[in-house]
PDB file of C-alpha atoms in Angstrom:
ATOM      1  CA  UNK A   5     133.219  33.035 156.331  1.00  0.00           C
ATOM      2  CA  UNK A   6     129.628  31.848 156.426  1.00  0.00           C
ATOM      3  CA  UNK A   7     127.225  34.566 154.413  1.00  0.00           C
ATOM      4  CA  UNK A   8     123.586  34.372 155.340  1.00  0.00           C
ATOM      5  CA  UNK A   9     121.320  36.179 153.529  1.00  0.00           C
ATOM      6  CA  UNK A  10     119.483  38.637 155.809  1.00  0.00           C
ATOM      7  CA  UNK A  11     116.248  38.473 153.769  1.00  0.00           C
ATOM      8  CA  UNK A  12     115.760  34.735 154.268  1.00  0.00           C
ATOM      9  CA  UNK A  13     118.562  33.023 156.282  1.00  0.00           C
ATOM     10  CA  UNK A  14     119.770  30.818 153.960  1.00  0.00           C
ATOM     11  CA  UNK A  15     123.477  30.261 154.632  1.00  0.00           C
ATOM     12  CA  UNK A  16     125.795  30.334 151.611  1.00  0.00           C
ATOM     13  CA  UNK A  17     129.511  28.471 152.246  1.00  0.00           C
ATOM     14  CA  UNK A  18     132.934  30.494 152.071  1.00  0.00           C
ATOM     15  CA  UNK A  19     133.396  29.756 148.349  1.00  0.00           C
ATOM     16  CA  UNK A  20     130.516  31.642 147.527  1.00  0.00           C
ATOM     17  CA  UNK A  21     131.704  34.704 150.254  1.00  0.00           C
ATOM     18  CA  UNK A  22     131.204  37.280 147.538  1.00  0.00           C
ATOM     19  CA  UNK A  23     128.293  36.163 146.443  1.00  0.00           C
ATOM     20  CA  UNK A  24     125.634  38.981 144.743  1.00  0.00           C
ATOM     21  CA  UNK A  25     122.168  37.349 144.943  1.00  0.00           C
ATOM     22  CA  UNK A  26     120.078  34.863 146.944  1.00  0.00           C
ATOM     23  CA  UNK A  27     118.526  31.713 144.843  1.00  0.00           C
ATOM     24  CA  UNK A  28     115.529  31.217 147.083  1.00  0.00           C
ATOM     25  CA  UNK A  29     115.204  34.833 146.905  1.00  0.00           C
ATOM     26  CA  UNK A  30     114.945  35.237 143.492  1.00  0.00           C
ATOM     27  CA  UNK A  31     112.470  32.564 143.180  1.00  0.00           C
ATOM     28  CA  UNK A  32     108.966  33.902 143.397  1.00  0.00           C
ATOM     29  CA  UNK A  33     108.386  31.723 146.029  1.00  0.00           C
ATOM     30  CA  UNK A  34     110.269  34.372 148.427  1.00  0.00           C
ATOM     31  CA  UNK A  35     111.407  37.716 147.295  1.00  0.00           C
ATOM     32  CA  UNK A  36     114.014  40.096 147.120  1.00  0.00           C
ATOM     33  CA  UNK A  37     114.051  43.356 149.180  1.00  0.00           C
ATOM     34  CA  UNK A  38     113.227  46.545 147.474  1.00  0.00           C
ATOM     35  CA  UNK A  39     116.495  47.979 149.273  1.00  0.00           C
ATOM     36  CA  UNK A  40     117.881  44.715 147.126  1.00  0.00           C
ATOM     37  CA  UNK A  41     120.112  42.092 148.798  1.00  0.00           C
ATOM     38  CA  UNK A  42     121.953  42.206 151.980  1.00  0.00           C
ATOM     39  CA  UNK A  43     124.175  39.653 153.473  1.00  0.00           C
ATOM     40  CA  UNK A  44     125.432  39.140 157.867  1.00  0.00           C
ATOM     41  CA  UNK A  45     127.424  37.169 159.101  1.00  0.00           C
ATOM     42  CA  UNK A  46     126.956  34.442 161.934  1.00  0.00           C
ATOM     43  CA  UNK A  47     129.295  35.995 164.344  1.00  0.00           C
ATOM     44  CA  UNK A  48     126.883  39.571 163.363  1.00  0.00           C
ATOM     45  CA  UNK A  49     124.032  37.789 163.515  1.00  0.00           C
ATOM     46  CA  UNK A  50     124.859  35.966 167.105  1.00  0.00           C
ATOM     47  CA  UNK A  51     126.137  39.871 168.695  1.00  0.00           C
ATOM     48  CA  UNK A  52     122.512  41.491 167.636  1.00  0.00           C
ATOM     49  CA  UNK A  53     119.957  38.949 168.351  1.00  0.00           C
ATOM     50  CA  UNK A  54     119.257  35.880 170.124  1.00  0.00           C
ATOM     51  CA  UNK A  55     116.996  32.613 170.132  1.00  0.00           C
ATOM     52  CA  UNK A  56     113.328  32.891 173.286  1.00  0.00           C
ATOM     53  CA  UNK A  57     112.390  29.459 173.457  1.00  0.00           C
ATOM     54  CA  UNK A  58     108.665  28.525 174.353  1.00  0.00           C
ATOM     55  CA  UNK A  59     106.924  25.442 176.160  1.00  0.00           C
ATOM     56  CA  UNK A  60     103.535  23.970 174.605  1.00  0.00           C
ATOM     57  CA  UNK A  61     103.913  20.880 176.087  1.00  0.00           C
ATOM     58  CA  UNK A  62     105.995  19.277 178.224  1.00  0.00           C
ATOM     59  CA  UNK A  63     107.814  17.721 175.493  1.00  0.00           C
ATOM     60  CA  UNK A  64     107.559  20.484 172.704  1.00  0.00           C
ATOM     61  CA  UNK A  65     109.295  23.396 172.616  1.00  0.00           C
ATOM     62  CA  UNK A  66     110.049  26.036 169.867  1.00  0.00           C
ATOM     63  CA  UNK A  67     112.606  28.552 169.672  1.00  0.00           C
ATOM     64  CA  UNK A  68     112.490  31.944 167.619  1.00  0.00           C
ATOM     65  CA  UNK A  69     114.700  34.636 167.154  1.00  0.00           C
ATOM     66  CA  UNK A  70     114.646  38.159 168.649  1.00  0.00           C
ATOM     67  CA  UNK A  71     114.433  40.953 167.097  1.00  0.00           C
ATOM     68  CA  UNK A  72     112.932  39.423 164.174  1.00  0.00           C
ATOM     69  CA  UNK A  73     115.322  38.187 161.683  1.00  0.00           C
ATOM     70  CA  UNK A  74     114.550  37.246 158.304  1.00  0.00           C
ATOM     71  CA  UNK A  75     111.397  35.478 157.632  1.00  0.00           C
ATOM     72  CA  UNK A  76     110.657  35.114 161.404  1.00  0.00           C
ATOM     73  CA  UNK A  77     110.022  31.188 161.606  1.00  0.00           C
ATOM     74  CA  UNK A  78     110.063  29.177 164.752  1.00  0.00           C
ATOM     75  CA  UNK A  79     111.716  25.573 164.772  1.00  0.00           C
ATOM     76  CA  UNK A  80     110.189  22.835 167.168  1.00  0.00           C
ATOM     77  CA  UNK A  81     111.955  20.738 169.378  1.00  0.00           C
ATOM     78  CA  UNK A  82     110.524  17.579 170.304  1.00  0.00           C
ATOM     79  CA  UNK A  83     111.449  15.247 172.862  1.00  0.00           C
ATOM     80  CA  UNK A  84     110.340  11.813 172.007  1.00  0.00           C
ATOM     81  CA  UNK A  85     111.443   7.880 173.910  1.00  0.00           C
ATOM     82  CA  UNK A  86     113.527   7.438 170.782  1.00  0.00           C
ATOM     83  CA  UNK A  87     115.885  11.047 171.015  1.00  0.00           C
ATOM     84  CA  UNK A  88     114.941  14.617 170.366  1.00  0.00           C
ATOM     85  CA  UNK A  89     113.705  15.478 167.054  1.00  0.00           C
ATOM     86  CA  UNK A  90     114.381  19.240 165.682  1.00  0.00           C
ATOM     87  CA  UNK A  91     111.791  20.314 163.192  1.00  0.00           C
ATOM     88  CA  UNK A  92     112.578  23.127 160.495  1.00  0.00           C
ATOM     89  CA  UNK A  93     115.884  25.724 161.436  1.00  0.00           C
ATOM     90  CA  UNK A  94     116.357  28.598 162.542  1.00  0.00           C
ATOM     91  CA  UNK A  95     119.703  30.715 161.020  1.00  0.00           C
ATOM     92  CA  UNK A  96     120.790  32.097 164.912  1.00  0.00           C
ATOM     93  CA  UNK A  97     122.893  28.963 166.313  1.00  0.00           C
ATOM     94  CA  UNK A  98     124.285  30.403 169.260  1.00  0.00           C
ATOM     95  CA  UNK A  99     126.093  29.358 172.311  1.00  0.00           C
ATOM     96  CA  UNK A 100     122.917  29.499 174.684  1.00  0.00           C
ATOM     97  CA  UNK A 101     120.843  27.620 171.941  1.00  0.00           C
ATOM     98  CA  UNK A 102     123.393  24.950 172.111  1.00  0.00           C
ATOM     99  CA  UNK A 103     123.854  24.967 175.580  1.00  0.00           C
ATOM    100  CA  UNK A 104     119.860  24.865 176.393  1.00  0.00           C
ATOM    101  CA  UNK A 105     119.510  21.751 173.610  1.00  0.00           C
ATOM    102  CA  UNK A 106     122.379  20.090 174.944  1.00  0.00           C
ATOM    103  CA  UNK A 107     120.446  20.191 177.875  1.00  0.00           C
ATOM    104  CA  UNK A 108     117.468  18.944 176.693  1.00  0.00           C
ATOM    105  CA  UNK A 109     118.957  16.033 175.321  1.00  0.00           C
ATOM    106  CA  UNK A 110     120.817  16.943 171.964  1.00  0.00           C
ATOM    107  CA  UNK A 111     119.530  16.082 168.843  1.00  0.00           C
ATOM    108  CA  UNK A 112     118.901  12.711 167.236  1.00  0.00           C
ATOM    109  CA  UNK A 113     117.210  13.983 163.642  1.00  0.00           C
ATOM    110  CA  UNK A 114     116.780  16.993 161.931  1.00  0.00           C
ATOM    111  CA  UNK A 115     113.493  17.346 159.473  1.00  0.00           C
ATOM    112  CA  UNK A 116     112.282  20.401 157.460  1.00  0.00           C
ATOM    113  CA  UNK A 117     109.517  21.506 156.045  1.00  0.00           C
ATOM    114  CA  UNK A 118     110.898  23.165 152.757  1.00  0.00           C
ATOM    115  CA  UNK A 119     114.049  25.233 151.559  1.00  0.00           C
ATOM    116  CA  UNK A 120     112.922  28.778 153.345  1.00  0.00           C
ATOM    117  CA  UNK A 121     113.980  27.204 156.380  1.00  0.00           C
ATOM    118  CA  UNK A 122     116.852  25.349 155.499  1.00  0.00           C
ATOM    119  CA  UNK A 123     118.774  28.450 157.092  1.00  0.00           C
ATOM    120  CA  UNK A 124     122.178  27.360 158.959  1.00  0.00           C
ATOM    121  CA  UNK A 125     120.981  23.295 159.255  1.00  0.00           C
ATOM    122  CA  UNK A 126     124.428  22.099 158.118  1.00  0.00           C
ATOM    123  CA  UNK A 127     125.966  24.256 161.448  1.00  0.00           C
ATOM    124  CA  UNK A 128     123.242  22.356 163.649  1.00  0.00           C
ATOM    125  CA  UNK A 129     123.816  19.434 162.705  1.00  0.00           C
ATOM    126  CA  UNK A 130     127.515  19.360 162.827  1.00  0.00           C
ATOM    127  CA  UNK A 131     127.083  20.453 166.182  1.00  0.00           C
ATOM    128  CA  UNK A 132     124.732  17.441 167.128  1.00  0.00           C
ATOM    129  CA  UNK A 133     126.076  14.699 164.808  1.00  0.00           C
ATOM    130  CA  UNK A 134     122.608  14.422 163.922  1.00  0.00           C
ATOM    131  CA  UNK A 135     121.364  13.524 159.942  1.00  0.00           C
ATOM    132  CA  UNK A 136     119.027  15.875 158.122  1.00  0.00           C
ATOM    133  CA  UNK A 137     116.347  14.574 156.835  1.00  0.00           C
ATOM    134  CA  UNK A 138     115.462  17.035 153.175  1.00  0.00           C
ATOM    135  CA  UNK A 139     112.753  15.684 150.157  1.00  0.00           C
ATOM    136  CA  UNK A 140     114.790  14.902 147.685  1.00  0.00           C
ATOM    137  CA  UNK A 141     112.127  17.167 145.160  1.00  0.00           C
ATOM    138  CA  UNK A 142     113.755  20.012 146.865  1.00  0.00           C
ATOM    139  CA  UNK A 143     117.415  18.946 146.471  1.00  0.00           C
ATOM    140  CA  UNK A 144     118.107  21.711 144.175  1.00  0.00           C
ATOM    141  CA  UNK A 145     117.696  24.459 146.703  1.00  0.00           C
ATOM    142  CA  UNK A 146     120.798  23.536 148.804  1.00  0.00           C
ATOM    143  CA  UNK A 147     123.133  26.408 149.787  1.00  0.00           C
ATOM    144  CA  UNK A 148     125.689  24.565 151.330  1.00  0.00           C
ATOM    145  CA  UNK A 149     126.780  20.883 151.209  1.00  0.00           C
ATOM    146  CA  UNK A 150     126.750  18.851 154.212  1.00  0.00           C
ATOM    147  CA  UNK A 151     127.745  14.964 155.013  1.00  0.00           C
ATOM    148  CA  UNK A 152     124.212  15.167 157.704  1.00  0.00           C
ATOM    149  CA  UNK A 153     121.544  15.821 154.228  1.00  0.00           C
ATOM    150  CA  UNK A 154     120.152  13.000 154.123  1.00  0.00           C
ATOM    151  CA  UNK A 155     117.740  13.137 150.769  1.00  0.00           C
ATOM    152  CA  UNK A 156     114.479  10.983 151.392  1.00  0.00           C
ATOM    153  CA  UNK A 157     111.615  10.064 148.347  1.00  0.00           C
ATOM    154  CA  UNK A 158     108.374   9.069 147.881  1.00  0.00           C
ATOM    155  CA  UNK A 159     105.927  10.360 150.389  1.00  0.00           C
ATOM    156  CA  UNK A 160     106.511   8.949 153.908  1.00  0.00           C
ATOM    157  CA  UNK A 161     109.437   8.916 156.007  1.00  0.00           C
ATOM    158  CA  UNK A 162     109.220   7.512 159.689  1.00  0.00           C
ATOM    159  CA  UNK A 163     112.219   8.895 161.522  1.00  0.00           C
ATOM    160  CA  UNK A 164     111.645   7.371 164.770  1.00  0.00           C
ATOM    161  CA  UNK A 165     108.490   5.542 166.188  1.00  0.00           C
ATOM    162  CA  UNK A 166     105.799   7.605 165.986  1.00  0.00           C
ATOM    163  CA  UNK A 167     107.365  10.582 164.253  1.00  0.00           C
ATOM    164  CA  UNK A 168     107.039  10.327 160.527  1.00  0.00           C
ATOM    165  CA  UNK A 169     107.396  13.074 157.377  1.00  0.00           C
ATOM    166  CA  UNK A 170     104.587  13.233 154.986  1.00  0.00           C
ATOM    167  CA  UNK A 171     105.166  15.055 151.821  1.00  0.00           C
ATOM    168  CA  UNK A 172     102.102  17.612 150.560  1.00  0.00           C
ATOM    169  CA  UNK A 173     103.907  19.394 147.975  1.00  0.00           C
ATOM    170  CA  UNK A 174     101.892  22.804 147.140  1.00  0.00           C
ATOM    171  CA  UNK A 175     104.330  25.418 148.504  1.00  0.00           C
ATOM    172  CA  UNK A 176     107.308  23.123 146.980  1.00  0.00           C
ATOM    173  CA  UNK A 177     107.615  20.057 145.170  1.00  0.00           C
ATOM    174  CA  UNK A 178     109.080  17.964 148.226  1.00  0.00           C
ATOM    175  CA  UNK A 179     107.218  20.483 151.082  1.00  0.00           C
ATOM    176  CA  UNK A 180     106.197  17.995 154.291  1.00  0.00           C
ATOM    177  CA  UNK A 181     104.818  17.815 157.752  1.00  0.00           C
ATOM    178  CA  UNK A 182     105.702  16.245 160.293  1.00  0.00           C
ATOM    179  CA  UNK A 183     103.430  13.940 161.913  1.00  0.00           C
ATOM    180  CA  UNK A 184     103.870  12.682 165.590  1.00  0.00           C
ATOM    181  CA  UNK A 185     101.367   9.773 167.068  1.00  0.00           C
ATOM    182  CA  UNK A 186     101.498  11.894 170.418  1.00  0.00           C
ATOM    183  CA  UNK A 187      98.020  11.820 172.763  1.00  0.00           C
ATOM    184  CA  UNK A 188      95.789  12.444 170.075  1.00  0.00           C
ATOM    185  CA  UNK A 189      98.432  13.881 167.310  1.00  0.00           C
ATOM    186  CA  UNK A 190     100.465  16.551 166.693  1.00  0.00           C
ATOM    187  CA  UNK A 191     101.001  17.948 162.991  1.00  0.00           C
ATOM    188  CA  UNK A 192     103.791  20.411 162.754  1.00  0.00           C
ATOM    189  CA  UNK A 193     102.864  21.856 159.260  1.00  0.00           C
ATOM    190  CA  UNK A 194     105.469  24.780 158.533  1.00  0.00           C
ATOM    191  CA  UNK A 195     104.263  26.953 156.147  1.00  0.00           C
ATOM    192  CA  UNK A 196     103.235  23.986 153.972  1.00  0.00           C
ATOM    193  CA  UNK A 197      99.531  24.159 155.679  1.00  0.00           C
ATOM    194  CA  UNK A 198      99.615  28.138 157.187  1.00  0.00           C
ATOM    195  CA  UNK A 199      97.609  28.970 160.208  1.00  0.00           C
ATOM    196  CA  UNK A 200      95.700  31.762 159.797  1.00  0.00           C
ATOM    197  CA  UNK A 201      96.029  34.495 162.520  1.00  0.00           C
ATOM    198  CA  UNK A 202      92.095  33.535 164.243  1.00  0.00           C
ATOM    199  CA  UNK A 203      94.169  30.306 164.513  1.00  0.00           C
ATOM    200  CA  UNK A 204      89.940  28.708 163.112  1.00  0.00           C
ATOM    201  CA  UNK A 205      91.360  27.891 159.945  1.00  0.00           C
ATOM    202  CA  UNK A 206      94.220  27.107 157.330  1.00  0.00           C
ATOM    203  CA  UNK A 207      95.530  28.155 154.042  1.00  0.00           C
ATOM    204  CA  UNK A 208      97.348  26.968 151.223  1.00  0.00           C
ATOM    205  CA  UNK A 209      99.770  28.877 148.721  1.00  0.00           C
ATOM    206  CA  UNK A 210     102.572  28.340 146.096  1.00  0.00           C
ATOM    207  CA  UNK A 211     103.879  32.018 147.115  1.00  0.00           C
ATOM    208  CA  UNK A 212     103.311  33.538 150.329  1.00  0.00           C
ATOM    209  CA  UNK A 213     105.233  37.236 149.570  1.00  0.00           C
ATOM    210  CA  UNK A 214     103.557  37.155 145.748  1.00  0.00           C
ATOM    211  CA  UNK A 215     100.102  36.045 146.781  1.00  0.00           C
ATOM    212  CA  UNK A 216     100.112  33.311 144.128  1.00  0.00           C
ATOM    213  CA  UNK A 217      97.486  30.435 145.197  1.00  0.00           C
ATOM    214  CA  UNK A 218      97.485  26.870 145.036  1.00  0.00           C
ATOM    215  CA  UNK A 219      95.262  25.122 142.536  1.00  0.00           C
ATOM    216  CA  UNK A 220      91.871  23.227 143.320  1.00  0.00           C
ATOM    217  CA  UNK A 221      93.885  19.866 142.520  1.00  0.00           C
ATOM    218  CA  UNK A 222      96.680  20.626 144.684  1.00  0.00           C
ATOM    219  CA  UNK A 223      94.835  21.715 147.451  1.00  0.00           C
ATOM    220  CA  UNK A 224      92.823  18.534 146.768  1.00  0.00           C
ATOM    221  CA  UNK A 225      95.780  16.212 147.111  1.00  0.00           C
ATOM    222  CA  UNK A 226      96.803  18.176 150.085  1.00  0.00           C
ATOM    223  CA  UNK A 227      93.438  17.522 152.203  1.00  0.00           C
ATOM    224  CA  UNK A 228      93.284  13.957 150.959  1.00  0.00           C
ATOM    225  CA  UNK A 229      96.729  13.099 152.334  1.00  0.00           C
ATOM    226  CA  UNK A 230      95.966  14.689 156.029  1.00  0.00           C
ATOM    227  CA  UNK A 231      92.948  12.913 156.342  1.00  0.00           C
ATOM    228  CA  UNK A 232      94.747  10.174 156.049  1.00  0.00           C
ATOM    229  CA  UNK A 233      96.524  11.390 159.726  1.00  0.00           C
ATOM    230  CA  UNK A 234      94.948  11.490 163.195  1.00  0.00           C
ATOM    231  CA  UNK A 235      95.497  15.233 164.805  1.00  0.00           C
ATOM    232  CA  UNK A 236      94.051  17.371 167.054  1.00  0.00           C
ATOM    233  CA  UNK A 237      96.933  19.855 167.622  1.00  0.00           C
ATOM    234  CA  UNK A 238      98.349  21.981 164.465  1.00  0.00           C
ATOM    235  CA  UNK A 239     101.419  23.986 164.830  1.00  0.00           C
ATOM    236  CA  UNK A 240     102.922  26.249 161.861  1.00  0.00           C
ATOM    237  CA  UNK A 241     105.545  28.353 161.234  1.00  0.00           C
ATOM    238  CA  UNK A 242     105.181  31.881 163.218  1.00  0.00           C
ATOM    239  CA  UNK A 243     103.984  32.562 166.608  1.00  0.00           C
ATOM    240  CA  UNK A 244     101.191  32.044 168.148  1.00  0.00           C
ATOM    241  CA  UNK A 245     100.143  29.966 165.060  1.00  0.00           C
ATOM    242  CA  UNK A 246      98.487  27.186 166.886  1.00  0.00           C
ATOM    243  CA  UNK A 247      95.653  24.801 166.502  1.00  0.00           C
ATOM    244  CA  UNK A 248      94.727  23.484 169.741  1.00  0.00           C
ATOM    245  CA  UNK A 249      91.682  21.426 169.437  1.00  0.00           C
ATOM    246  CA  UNK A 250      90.025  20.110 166.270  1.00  0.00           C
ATOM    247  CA  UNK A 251      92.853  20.887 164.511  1.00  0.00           C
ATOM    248  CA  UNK A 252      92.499  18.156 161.043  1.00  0.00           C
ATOM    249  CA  UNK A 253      88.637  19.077 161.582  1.00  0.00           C
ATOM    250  CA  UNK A 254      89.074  22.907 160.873  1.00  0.00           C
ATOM    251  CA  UNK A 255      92.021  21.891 158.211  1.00  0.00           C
ATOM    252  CA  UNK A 256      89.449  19.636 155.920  1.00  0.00           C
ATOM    253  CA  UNK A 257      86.877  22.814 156.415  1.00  0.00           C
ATOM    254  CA  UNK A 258      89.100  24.872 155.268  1.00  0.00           C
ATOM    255  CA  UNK A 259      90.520  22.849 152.403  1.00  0.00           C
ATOM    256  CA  UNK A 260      86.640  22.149 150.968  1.00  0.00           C
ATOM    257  CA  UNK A 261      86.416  26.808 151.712  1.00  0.00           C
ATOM    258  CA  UNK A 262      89.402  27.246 149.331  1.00  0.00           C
ATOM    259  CA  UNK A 263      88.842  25.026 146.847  1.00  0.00           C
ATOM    260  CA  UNK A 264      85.042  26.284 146.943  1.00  0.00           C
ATOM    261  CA  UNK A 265      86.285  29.738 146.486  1.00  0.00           C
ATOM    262  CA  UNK A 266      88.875  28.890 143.380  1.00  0.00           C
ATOM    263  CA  UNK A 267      85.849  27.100 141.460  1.00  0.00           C
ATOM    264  CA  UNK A 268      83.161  30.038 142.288  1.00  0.00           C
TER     265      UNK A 268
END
């Protein structure tokens, strides 16, 4: 049976059914629970909760699942010429969720952001036949092996036309966005670039939980590669975390307000 741990979603394989602790929970990158470790499983998880999908666009949706289960992320579908794109993962792969991709299309590529999300991907893509596209700096956070990882280097990776991974690092070694050449540009940033809740401007940390920051130099690096990118639209992790206009505008502010604030 499939374990997922309820603190972050990662999904641990049958082997490892009696398992006592989380790895990306014990890193300080995440934490565990004062109330310490607890474990569902998918069938649990699928008879308590369930996936609300939203539209921003006509060909971007996310999905989230209610009530609130572990870290709370959304995952993006796109829906590009070239096949529909799912960005980060969500661990509640139900039924409806397949039946309402299916839909939709299916799914061509998987892509995510870092290992916090890497939840139930392998069950996805199974589902979808569809490769998952991991930085191969975060390789040693997988859970559960899976012929779909696909582990890419360097710092670019164009999955279809138009729709291309960019690693940042910062939050993880191999953390990425997604950029999509879409009107005048999308950047789906995870957690890797976090929208603050005025959605006016960005931050930047190694550990969200522990309040650890990123240094001037990283942040640095960060800014320099996304200026590199045309966007106008930002869209991170949680709800309602949206940049709709003047979205790399208010990210370069904000990058030059941190690293301001580290040096002062």
């Amino acid at each position: 049976m499939i374990q997922v741990c309820t603190a972050c979603g990662t999904s641990y394989d049958e082997q490892q059914s009696k398992i006592e602790h989380c790895k990306i929970c014990e890193d300080e990158r995440q934490f565990v629970p004062a109330s310490g470790q607890k474990w569902t499983s998918l069938n649990s998880l699928q008879a308590t909760h369930c996936n609300k999908w939203q539209q921003h666009a006509n060909n971007l949706f996310s999905l989230q699942t209610v009530p609130s289960f572990a870290i709370n992320q959304r995952a993006f579908l796109l829906q590009t010429p070239h096949g529909n794109i799912l960005w980060d993962c969500i661990a509640n792969f139900d039924d409806a969720t397949k039946a309402i991709i299916t839909a939709l299309g299916g799914i061509h590529a998987i892509a995510i952001s870092h290992p916090h999300y890497y939840s139930t991907m392998q069950d996805w893509a199974e589902a979808f036949d569809a490769p998952i596209y991991l930085h191969v700096n975060d390789s040693e956070w997988i859970m559960r092996y899976s012929p779909h990882i696909h582990l890419w280097r360097n710092d670019e990776l164009e999955i279809v036309p138009g729709v291309k991974l960019v690693r940042l690092g910062g939050h993880f070694a191999g953390g990425c966005v997604l950029h999509w050449a879409h009107d005048d540009g999308v950047l789906l940033s995870g957690d890797i670039v976090q929208v603050a809740p005025g959605a006016d401007a960005v931050s930047f940390m190694w550990s969200y939980p522990n309040m650890l920051p990123l240094s001037a130099a990283a942040v640095s690096d960060i800014t320099r590669r996304l200026a590199a990118l045309k966007f106008a639209r930002l869209y991170g992790a949680f709800e309602q975390r949206e940049i709709l206009a003047d979205a790399q505008q208010i990210v370069m502010q904000s990058g030059e307000k941190y690293i301001a604030c580290l040096k002062s």
